[in-house]
Coordinates of N, CA, C and O and ligand atoms in Angstrom, one line a residue:
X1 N 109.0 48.8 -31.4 CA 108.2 49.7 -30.6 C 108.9 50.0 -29.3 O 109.6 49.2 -28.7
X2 N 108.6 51.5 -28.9 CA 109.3 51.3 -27.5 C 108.5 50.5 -26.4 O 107.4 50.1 -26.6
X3 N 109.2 50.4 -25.2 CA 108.8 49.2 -24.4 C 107.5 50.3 -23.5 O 107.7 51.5 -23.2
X4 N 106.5 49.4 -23.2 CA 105.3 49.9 -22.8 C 104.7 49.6 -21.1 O 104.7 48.4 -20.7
X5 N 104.5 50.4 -20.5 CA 104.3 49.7 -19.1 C 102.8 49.7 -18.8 O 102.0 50.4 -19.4
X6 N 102.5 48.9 -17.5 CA 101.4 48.2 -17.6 C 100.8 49.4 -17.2 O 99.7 49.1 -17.7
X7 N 100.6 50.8 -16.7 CA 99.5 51.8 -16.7 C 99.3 52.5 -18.1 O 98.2 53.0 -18.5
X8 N 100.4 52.6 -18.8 CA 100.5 53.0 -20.0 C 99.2 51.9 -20.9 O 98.3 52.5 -21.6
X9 N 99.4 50.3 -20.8 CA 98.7 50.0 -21.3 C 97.2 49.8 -21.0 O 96.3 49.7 -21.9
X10 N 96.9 49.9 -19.5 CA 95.6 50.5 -19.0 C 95.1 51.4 -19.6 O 93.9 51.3 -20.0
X11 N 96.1 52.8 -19.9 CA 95.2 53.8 -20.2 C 94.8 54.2 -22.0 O 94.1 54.9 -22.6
X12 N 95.7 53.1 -22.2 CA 95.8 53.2 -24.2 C 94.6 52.8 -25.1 O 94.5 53.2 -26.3
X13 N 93.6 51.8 -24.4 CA 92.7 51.4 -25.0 C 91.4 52.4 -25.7 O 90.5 53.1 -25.1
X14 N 91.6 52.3 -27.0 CA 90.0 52.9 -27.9 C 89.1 52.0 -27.6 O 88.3 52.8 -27.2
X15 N 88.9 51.4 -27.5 CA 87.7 50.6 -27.9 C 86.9 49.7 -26.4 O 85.8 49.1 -26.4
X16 N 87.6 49.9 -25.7 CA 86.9 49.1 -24.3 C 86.8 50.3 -23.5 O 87.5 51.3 -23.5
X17 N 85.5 50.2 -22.6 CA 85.2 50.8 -21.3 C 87.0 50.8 -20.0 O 88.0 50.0 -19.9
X18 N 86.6 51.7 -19.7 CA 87.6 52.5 -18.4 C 88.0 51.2 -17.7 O 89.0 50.5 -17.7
X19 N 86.6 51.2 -16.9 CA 86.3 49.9 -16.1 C 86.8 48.5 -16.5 O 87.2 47.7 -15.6
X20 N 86.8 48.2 -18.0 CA 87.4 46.9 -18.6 C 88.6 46.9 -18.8 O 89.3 45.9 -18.5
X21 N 89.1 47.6 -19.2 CA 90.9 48.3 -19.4 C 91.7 48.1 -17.7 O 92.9 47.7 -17.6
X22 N 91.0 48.2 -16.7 CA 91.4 48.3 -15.9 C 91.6 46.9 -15.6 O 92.8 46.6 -15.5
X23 N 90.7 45.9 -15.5 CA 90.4 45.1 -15.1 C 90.9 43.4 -16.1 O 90.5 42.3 -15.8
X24 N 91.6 43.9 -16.9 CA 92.1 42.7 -18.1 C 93.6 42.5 -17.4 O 94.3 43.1 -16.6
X25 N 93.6 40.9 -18.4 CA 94.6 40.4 -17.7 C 96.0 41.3 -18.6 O 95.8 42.2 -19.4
X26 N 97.0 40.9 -18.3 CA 98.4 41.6 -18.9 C 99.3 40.7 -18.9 O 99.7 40.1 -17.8
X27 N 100.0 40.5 -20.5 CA 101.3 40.0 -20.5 C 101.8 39.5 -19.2 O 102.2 40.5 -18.6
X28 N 102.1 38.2 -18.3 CA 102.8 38.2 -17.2 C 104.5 38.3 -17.4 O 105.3 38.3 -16.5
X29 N 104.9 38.5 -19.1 CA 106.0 38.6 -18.5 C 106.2 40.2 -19.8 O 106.6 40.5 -20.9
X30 N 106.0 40.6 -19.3 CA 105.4 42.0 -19.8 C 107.0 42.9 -19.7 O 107.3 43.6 -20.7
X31 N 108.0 42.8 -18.8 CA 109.2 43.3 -18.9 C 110.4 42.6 -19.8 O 111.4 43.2 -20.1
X32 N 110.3 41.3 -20.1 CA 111.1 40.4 -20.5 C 110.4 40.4 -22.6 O 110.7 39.6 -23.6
X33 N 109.8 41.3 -22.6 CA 109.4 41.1 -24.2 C 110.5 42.0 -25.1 O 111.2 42.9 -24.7
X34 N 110.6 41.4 -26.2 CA 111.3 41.6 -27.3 C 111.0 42.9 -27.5 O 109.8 42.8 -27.8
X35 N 111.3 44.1 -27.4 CA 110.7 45.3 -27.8 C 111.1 45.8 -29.0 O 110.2 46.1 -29.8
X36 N 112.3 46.1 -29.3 CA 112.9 46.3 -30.8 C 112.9 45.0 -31.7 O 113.9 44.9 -32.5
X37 N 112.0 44.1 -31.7 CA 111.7 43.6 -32.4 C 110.0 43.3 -32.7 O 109.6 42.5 -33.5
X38 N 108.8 44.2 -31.5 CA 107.9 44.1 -31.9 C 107.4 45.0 -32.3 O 107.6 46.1 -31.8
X39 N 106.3 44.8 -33.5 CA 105.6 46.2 -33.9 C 104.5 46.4 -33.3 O 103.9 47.5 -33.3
X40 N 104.1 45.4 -32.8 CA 102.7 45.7 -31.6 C 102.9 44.4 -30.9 O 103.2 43.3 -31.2
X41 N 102.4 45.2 -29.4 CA 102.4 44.1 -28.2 C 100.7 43.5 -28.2 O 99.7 44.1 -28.0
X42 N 101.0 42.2 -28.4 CA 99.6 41.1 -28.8 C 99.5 40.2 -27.4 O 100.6 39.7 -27.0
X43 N 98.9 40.1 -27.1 CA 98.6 38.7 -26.1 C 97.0 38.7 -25.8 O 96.1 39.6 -25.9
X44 N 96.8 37.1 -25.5 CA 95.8 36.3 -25.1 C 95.3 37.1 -23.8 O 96.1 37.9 -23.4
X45 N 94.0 37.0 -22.9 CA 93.9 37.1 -21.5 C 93.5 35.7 -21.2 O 92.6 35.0 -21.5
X46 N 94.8 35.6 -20.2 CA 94.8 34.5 -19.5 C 93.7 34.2 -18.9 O 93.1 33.2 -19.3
X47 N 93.2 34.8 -17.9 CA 91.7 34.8 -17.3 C 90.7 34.9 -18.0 O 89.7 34.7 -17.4
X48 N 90.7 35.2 -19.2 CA 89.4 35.5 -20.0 C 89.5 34.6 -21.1 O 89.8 35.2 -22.2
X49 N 89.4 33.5 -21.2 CA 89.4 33.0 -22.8 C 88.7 33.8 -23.3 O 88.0 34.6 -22.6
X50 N 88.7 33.8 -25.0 CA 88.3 34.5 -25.5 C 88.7 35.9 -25.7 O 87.9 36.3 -26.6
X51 N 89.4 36.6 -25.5 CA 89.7 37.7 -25.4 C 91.5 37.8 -25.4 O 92.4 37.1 -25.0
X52 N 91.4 39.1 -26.2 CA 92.6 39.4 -27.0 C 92.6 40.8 -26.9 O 91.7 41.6 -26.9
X53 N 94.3 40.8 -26.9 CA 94.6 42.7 -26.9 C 95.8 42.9 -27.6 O 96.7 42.1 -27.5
X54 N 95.8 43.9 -28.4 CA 97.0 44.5 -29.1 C 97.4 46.0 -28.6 O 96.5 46.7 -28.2
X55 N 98.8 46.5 -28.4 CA 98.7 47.6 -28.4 C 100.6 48.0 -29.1 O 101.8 47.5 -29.0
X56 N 99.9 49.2 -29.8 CA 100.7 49.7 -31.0 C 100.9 51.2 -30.7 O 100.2 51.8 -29.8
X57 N 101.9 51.7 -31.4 CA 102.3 53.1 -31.2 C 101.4 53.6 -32.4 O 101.2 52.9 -33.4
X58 N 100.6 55.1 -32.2 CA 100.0 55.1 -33.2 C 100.5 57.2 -33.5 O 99.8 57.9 -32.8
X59 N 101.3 57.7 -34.3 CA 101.9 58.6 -34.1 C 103.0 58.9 -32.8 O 104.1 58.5 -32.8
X60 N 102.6 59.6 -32.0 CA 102.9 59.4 -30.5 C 102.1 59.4 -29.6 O 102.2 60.1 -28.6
X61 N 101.0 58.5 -29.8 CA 100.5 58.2 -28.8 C 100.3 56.4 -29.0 O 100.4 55.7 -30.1
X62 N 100.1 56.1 -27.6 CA 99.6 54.5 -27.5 C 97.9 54.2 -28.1 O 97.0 55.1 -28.1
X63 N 97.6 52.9 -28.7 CA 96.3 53.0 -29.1 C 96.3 51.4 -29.1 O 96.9 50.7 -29.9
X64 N 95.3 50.9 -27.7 CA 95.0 49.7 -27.7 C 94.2 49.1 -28.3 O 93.5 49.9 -29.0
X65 N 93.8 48.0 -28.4 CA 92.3 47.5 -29.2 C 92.0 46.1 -28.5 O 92.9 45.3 -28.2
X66 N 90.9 45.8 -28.3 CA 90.3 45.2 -27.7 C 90.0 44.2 -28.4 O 89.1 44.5 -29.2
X67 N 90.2 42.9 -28.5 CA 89.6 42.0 -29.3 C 88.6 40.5 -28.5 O 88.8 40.1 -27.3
X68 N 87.7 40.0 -29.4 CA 87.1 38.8 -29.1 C 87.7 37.7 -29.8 O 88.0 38.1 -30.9
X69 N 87.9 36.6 -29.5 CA 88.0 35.4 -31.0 C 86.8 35.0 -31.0 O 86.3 34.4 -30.1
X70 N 86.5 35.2 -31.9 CA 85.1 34.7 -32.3 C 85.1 33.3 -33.1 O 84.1 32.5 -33.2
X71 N 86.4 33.1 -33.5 CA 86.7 31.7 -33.7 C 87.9 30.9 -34.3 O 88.8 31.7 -34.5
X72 N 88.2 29.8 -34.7 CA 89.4 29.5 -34.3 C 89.3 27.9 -33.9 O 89.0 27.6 -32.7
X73 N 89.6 26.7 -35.3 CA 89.6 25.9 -35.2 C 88.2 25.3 -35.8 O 88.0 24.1 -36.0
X74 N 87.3 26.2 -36.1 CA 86.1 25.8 -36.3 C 86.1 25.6 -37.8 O 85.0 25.1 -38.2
X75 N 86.6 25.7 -38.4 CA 86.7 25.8 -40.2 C 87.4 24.5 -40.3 O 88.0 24.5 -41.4
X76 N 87.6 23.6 -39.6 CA 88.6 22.5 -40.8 C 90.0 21.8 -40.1 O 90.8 22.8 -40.0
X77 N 90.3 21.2 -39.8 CA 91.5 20.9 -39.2 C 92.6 21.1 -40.6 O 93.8 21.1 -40.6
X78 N 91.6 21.3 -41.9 CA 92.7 21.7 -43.0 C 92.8 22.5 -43.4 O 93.7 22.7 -44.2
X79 N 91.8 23.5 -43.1 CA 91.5 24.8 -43.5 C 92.8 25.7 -43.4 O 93.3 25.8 -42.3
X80 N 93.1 26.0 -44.1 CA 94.1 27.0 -43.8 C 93.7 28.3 -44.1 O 93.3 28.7 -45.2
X81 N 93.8 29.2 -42.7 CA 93.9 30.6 -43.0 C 95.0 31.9 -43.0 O 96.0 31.6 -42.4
X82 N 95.0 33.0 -43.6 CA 95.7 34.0 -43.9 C 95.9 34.5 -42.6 O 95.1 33.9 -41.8
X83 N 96.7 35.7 -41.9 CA 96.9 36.7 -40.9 C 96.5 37.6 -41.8 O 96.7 37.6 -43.0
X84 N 96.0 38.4 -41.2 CA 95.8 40.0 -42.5 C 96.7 40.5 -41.8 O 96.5 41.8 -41.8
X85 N 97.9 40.3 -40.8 CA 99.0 41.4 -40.4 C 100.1 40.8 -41.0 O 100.7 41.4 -41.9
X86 N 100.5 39.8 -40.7 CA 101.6 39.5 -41.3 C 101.6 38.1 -42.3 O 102.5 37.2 -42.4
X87 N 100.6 38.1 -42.9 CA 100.5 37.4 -44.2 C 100.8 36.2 -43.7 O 100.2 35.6 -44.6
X88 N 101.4 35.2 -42.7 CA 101.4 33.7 -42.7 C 100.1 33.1 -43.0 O 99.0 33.6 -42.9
X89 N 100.5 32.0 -43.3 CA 99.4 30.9 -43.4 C 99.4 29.9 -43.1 O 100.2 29.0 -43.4
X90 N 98.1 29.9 -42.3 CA 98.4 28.5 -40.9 C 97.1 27.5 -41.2 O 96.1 27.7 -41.8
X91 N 97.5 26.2 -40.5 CA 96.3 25.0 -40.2 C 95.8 24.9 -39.3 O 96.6 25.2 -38.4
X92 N 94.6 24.6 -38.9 CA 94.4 23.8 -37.4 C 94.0 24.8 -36.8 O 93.6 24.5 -35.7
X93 N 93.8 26.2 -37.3 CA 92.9 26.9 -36.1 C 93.4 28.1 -35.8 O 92.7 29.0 -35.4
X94 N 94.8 28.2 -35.9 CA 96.3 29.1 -34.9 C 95.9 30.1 -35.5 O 96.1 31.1 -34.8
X95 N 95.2 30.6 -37.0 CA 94.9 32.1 -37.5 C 93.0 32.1 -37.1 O 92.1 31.4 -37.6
X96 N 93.0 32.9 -36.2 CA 91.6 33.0 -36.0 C 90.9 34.3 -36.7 O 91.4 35.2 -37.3
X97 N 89.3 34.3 -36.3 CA 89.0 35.5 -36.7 C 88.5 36.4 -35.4 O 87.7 36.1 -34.5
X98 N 89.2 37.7 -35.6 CA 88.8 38.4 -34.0 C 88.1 39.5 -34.6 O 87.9 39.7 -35.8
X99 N 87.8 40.1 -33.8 CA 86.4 41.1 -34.3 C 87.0 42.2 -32.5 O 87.5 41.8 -31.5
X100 N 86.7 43.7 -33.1 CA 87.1 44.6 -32.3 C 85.6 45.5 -32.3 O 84.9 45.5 -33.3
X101 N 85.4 46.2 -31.4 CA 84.2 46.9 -31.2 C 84.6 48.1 -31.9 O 85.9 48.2 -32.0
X102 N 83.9 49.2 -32.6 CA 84.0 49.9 -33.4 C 84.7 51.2 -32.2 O 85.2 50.9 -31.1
X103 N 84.7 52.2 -32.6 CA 85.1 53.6 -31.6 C 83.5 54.5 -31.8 O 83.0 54.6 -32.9
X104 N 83.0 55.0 -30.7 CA 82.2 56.1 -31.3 C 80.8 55.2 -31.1 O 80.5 54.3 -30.4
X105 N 80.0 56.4 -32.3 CA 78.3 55.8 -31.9 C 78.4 54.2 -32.5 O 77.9 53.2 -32.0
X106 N 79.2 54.3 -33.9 CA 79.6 52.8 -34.5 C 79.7 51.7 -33.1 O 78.7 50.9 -33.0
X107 N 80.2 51.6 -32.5 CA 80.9 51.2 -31.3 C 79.2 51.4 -30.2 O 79.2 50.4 -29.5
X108 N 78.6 51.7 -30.1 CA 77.5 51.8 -29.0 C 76.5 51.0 -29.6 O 75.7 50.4 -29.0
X109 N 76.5 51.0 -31.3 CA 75.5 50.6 -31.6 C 75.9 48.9 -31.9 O 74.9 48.3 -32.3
X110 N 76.7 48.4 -31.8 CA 77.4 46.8 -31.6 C 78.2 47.2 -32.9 O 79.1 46.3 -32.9
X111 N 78.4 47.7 -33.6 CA 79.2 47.5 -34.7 C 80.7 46.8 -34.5 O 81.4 47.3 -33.6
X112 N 81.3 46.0 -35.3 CA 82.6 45.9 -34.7 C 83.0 45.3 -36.1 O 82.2 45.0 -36.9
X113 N 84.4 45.2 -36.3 CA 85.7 45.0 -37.2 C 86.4 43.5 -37.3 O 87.5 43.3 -36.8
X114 N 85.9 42.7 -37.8 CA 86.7 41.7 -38.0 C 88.0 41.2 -38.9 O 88.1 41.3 -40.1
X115 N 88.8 40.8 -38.2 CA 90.0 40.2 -39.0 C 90.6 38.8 -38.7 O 90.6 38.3 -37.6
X116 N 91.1 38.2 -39.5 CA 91.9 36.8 -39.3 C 93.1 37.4 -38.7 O 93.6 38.3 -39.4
X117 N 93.7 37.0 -37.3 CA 95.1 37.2 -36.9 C 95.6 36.0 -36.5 O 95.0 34.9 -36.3
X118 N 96.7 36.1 -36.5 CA 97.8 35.1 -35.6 C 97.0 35.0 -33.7 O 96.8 35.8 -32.8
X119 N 96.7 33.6 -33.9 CA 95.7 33.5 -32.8 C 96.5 33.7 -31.2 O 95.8 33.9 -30.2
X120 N 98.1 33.7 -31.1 CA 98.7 34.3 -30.5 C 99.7 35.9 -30.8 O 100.8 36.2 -30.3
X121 N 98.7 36.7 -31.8 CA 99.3 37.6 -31.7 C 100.6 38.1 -32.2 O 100.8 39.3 -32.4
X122 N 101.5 37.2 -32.3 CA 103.4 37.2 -32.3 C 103.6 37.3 -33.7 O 104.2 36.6 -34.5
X123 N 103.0 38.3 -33.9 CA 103.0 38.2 -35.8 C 104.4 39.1 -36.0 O 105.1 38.8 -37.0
X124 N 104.7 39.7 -35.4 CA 105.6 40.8 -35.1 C 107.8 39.6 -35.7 O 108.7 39.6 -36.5
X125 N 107.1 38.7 -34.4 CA 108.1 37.2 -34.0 C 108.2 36.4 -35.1 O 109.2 35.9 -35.5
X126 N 106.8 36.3 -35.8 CA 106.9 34.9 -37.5 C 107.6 36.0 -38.4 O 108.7 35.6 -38.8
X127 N 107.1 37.5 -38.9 CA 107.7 37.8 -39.8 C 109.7 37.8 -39.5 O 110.4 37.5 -40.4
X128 N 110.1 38.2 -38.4 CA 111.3 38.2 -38.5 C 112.1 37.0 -38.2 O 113.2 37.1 -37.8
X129 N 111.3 35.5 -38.6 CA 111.7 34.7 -38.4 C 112.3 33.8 -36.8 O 112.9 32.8 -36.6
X130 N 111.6 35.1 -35.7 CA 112.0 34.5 -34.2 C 111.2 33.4 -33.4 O 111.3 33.0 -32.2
X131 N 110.3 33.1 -34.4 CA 108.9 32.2 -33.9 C 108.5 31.6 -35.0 O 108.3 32.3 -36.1
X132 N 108.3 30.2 -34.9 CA 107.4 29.3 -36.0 C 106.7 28.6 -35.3 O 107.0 28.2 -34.2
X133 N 105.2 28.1 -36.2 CA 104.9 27.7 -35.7 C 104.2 26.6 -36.3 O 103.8 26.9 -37.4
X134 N 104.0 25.5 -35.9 CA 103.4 24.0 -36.7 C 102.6 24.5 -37.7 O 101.9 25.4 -37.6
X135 N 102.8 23.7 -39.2 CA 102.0 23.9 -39.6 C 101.5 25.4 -40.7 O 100.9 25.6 -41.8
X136 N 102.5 26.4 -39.5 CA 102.3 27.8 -40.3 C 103.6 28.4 -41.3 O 104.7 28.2 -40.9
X137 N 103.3 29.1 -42.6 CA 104.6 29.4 -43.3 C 104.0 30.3 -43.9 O 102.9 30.3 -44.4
X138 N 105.1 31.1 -44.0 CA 104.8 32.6 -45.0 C 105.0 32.7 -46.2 O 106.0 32.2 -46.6
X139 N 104.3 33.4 -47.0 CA 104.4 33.4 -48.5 C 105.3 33.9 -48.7 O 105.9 34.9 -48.3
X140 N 105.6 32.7 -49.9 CA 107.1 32.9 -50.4 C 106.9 34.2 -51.3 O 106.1 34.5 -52.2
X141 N 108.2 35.0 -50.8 CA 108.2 36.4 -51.7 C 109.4 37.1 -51.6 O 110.3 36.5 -51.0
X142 N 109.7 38.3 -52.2 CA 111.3 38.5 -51.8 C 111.4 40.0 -51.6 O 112.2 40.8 -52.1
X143 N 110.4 40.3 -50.9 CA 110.3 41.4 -50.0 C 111.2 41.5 -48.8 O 111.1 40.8 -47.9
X144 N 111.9 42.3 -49.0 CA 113.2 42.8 -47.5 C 112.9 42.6 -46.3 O 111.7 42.6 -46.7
X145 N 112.8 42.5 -44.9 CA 112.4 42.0 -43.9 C 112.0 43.9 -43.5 O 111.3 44.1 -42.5
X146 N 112.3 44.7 -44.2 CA 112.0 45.9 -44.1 C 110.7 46.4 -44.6 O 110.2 47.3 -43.9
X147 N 110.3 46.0 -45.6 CA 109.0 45.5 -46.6 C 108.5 45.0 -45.8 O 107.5 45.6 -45.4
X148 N 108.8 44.1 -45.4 CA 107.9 43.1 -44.8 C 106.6 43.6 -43.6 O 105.4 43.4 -43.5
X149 N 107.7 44.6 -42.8 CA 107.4 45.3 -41.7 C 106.6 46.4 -41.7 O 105.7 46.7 -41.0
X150 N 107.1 47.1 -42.7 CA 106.4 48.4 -43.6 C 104.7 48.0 -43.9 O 103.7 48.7 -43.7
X151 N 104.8 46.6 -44.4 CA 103.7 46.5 -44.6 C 102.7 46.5 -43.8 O 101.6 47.0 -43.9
X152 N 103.2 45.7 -42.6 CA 102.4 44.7 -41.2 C 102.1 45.9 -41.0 O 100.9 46.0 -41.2
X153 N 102.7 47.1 -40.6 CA 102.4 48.6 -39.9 C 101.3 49.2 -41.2 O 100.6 50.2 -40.7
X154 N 101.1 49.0 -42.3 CA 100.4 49.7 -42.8 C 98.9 48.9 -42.9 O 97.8 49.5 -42.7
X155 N 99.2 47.3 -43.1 CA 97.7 46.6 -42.8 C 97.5 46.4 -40.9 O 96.9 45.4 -40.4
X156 N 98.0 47.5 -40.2 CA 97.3 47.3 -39.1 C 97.1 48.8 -38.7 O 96.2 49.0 -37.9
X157 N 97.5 49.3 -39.0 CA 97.2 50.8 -39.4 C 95.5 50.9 -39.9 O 94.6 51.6 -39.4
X158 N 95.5 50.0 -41.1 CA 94.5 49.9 -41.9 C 93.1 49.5 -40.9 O 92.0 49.9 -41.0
X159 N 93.6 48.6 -40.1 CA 92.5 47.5 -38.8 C 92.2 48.7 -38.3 O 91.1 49.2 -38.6
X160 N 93.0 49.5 -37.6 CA 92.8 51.1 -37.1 C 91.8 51.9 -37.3 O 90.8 52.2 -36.6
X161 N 92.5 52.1 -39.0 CA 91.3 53.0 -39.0 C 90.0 52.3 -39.4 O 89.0 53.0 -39.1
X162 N 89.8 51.0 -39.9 CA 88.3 50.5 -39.9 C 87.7 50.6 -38.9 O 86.5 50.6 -39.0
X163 N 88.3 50.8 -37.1 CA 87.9 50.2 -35.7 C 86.9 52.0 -35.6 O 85.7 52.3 -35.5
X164 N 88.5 53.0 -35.9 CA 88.0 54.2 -35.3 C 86.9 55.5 -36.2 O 86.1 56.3 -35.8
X165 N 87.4 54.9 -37.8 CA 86.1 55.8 -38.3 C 85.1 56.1 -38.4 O 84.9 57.2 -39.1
Ligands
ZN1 ZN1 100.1 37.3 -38.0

């Protein structure tokens, strides 16, 4: 993705209030990220447990999303769960399930979008092999690291359009 700056990511958000966008925490090292090697910028808010942001190129424009963890850790210290972005499968908690507020009346009336992700987001990092993490490993398959990517952009594409239709 190209590299994103912090008003850029202020202003990219579907799914949160003006006021909340303004007001979240950001990447602190926000200039030092991998950019040609991420497909979307993910991070935690530091200040806010609980809360999670992605933001992805979506045609040409930016399109953030707002997330909660709703949970994470609570299923099992064996439980292992899937990412629905980049397919790893992890123990102990590290794939949570986050839930995004819908866009629109969907979105006013509480509706929102749940998915299992990489509970730090760096799903971008496990598929190209620049991040591992305890415990987590990707299904063995012999899809091109080009495939691989193709896909992540098409099942988060997919989170997209569930958030915005
Ligand atoms: Zn992931």
């Amino acid at each position: 993705m190209r590299a994103i700056t912090e008003s850029e990511i202020r202003t990219s958000f579907i799914n949160c209030s003006k006021g909340e966008a303004k007001r979240l925490g950001l990447p602190r090292d926000l200039a030092e990220q991998p950019w040609a090697e991420l497909d979307f910028l993910g991070w935690q808010d530091q200040g806010a447990p609980g809360r999670a942001y992605l933001v992805t190129e979506r045609g040409d424009r930016w399109a953030g999303v707002a997330l909660r963890v709703t949970s994470g850790g609570g299923r099992g210290f064996t439980a292992r769960s899937m990412c629905s972005l980049c397919l790893t499968t992890r123990t102990g908690g590290s794939v949570a399930l986050m839930t995004a507020r819908r866009t629109g009346e969907a979105g006013r009336q509480g509706n929102t979008v749940g998915q299992y992700l990489c509970g730090d987001l760096a799903c971008s990092l496990y598929l190209r092999g620049r991040k591992v993490s305890a415990g987590g490993r990707l299904v063995e398959e012999t899809l091109t690291l080009e495939e691989k990517v193709a896909r992540l952009h098409a099942n988060l594409n997919a989170f997209l359009d569930k958030i915005t239709e």
